PDB file of C-alpha atoms in Angstrom:
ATOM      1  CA  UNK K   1      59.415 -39.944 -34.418  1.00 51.00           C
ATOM      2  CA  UNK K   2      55.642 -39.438 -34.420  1.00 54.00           C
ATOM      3  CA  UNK K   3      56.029 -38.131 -30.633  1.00 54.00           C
ATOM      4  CA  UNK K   4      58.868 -36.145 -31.138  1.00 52.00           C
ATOM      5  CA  UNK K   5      57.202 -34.132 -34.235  1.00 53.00           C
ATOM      6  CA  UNK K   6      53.819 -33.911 -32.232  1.00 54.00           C
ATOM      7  CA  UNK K   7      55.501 -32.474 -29.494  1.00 53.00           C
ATOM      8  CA  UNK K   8      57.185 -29.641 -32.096  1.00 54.00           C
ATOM      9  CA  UNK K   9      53.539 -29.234 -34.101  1.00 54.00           C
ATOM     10  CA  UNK K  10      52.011 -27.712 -30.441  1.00 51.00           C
ATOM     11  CA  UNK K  11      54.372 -24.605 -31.497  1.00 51.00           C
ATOM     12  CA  UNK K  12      56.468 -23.497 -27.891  1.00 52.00           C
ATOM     13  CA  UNK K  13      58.413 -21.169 -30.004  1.00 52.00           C
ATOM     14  CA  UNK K  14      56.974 -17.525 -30.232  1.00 53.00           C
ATOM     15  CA  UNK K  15      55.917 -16.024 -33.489  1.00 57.00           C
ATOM     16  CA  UNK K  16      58.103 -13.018 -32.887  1.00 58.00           C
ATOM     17  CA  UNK K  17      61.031 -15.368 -32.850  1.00 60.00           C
ATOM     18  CA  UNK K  18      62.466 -14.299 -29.529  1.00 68.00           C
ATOM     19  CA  UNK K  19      63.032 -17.821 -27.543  1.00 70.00           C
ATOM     20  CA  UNK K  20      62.196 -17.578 -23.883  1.00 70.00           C
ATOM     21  CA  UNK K  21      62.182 -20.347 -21.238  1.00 78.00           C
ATOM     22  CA  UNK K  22      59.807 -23.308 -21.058  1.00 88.00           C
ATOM     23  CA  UNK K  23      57.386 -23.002 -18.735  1.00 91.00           C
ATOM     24  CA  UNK K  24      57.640 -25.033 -15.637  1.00 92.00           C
ATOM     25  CA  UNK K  25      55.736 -26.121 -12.348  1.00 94.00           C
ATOM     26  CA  UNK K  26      56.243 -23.333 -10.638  1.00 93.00           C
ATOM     27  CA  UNK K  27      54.853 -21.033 -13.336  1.00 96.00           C
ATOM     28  CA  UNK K  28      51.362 -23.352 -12.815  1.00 97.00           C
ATOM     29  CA  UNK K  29      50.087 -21.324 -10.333  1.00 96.00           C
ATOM     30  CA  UNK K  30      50.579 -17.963 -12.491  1.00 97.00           C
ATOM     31  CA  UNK K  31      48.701 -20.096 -15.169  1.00 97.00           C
ATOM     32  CA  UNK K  32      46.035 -20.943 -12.766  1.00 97.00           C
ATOM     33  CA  UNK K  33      45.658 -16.902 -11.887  1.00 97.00           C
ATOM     34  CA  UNK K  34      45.529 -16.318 -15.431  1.00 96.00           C
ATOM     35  CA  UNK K  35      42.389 -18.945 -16.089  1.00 96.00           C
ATOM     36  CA  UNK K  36      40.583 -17.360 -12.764  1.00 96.00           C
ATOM     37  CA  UNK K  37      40.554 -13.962 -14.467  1.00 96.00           C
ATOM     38  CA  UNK K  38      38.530 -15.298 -17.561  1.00 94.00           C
ATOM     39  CA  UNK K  39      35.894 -16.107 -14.861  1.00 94.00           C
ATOM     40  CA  UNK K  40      36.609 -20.244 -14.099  1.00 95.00           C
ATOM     41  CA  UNK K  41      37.050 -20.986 -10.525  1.00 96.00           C
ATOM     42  CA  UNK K  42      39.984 -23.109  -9.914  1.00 98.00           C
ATOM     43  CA  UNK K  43      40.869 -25.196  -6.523  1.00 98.00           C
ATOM     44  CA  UNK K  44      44.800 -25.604  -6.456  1.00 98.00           C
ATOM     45  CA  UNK K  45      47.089 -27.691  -4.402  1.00 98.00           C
ATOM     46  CA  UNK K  46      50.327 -29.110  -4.391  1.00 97.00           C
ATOM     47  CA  UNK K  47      50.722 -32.448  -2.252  1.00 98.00           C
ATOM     48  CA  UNK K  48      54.297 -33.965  -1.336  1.00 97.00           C
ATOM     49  CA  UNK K  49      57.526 -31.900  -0.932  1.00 94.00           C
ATOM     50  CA  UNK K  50      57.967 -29.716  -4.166  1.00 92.00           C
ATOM     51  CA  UNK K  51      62.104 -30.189  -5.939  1.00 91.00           C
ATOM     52  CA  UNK K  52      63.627 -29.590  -9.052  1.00 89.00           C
ATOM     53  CA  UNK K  53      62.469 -31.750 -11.941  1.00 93.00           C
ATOM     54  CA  UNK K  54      64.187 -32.781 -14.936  1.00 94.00           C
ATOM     55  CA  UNK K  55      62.998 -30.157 -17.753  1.00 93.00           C
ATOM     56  CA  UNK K  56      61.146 -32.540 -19.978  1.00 94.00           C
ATOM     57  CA  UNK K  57      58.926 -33.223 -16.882  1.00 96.00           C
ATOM     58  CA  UNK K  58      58.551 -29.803 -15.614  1.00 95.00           C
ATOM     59  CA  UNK K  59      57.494 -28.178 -19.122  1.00 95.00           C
ATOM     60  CA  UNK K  60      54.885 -31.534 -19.720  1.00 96.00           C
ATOM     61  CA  UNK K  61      53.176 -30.685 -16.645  1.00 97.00           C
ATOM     62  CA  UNK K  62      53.001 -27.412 -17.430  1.00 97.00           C
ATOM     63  CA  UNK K  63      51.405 -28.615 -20.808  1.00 95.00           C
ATOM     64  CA  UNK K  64      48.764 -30.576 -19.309  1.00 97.00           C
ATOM     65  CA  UNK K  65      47.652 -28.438 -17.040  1.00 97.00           C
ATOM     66  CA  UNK K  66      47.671 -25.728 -19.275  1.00 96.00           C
ATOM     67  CA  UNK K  67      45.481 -27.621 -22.020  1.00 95.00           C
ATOM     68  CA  UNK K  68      43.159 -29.472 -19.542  1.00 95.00           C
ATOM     69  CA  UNK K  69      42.153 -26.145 -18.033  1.00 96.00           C
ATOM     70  CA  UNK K  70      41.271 -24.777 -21.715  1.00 93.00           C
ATOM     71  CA  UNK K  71      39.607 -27.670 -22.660  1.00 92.00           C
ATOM     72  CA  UNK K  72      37.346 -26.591 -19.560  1.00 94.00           C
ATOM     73  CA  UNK K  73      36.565 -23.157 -20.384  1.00 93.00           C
ATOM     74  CA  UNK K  74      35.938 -24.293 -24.147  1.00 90.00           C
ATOM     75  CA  UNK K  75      33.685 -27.576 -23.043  1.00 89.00           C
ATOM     76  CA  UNK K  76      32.618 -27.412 -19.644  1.00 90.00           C
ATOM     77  CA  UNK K  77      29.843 -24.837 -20.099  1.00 90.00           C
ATOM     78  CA  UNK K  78      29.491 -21.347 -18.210  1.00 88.00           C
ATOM     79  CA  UNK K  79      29.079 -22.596 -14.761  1.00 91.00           C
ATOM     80  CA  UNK K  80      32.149 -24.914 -14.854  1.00 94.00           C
ATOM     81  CA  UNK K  81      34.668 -25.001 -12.485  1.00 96.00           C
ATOM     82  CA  UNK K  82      37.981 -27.159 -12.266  1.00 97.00           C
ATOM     83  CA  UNK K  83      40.424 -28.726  -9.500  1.00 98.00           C
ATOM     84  CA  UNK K  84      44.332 -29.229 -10.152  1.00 98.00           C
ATOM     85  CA  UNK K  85      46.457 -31.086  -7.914  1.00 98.00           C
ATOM     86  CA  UNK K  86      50.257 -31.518  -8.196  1.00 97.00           C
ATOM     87  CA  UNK K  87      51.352 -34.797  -5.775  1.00 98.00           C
ATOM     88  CA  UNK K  88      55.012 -35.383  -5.671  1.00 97.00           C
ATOM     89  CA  UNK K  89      55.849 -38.780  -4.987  1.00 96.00           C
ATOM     90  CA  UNK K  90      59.326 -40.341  -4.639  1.00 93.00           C
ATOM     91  CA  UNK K  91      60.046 -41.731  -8.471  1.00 94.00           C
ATOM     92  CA  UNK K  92      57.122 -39.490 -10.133  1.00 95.00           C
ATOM     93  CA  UNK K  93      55.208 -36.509 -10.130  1.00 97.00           C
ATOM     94  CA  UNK K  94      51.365 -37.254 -10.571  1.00 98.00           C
ATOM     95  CA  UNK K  95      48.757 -34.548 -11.923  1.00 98.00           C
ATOM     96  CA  UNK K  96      45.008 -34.736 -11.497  1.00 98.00           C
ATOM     97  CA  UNK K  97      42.691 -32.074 -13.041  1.00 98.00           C
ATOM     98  CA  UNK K  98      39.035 -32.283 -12.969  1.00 97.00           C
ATOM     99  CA  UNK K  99      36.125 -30.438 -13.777  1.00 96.00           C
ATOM    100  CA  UNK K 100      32.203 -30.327 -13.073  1.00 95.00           C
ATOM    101  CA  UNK K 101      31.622 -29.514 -16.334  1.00 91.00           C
ATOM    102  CA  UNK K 102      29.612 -31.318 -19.548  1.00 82.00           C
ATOM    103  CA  UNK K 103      32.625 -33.212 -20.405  1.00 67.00           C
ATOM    104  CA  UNK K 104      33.654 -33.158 -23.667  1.00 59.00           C
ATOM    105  CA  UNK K 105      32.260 -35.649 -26.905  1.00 59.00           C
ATOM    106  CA  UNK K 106      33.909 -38.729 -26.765  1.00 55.00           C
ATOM    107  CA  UNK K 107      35.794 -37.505 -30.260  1.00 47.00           C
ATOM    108  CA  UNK K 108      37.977 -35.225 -28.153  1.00 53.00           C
ATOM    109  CA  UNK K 109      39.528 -37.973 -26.120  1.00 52.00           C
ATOM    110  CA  UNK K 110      38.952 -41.304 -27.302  1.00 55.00           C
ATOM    111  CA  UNK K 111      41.299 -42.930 -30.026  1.00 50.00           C
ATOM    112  CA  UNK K 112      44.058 -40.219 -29.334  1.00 48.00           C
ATOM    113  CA  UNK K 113      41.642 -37.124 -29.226  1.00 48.00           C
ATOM    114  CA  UNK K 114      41.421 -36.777 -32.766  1.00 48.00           C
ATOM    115  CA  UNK K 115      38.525 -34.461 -33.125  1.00 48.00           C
ATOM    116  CA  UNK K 116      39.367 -32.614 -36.792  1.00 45.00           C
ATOM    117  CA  UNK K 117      39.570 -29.569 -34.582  1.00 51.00           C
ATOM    118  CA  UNK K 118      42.754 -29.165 -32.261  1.00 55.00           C
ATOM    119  CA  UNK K 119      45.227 -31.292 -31.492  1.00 71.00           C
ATOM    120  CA  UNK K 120      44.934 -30.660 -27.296  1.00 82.00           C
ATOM    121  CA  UNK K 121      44.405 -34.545 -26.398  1.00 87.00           C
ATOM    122  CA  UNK K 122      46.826 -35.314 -28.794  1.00 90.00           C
ATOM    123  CA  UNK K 123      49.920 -33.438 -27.864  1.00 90.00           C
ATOM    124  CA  UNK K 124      49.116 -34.665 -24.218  1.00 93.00           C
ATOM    125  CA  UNK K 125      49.164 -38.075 -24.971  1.00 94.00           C
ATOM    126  CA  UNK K 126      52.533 -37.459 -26.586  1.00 94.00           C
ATOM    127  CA  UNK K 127      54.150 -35.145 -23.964  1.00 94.00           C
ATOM    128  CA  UNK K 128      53.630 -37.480 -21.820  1.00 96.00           C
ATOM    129  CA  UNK K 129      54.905 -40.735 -23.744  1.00 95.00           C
ATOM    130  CA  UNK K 130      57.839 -38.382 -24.894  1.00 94.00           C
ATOM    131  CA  UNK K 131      59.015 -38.607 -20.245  1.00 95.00           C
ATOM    132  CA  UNK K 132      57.787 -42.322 -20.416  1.00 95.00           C
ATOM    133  CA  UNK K 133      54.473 -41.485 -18.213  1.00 96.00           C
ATOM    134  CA  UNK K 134      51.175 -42.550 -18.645  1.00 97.00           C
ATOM    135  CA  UNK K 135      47.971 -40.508 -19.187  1.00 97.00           C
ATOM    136  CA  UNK K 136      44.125 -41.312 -18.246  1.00 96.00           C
ATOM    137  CA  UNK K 137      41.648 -38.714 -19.728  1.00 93.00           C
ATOM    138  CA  UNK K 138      37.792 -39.444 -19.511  1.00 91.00           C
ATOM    139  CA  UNK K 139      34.234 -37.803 -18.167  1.00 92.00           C
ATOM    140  CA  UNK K 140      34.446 -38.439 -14.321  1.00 91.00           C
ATOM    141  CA  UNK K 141      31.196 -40.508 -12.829  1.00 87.00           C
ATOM    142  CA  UNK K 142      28.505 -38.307 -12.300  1.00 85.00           C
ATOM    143  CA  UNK K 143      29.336 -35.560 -15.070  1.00 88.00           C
ATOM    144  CA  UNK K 144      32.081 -33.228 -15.941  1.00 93.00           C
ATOM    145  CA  UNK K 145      36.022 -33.914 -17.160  1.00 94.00           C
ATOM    146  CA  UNK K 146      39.233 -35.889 -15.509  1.00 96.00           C
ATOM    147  CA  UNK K 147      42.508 -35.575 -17.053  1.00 96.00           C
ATOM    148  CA  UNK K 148      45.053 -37.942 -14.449  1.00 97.00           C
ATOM    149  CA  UNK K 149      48.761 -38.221 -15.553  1.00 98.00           C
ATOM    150  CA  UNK K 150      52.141 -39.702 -13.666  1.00 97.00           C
ATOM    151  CA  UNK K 151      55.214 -38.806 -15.150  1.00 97.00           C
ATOM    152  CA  UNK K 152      58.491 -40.230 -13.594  1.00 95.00           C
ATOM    153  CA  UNK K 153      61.018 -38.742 -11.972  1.00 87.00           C
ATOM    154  CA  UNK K 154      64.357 -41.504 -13.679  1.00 73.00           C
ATOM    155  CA  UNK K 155      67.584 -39.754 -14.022  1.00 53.00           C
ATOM    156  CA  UNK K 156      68.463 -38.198 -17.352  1.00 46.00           C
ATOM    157  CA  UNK K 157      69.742 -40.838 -19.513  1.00 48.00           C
TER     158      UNK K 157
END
């Protein structure tokens, strides 16, 4: 139940009331555009033979790509810059995004990523737990940010 209501507390509906539809992979790469135009330089590739994905997966990834690449421009410092890559593998889909930043304190990711401030590591870790995937976020050896998640690809149940 705890999931469930995180994943409803990260707001997808609009304000105006007007529902559109959930974001999915293919609408990463218009998200990635977006996050160039503030100024951070982002590498992008997609690995493996791109399909449809159930919806729960496809909107998840979105998620975590979307919040990993804020997280950057709020913590990685001016010079920053991030990678995101998208490998589709048989039975999962597996998303790696990683910056050269400062990192982050060790309050934004470590017990949950509850940092009194936002609840970005948060609603990650339950996105993902909500598709039954697993999520690694940390400071990469040598400086900066890594946010590495596999969510399954199991039929609908």
């Amino acid at each position: 139940m705890r999931r469930l209501l995180g994943v409803l507390r990260t707001g997808d509906a609009p304000e105006s009331g007007e529902y559109v539809p959930q974001p999915d992979v293919e609408q990463i790469e218009e998200l990635i555009e977006q996050v160039r135009r503030t100024g951070l330089a982002v590498d992008f590739k997609v690995e493996g033979t791109a399909r449809p994905l159930p919806s729960g997966v496809e909107l998840t990834a979105y998620r975590i790509v979307q919040e990993a690449l804020t997280n950057t421009r709020k913590h990685g410092g001016p010079d920053a810059g991030a990678s995101v890559r998208l490998v589709y593998f048989d039975d999962g889909l597996g998303l790696l995004v990683e910056d050269d930043g400062r990192g982050a304190a060790h309050e934004l990711y470590e017990d949950g990523g509850a940092d009194g401030a936002g609840h970005g590591m948060i609603g990650m870790r339950e996105r993902v737990g909500m598709v039954g995937g697993t999520l690694d976020a940390g400071p990469r050896p040598g400086g900066g940010f890594r946010i590495s998640a596999l969510l399954p690809l199991k039929p609908a149940e």
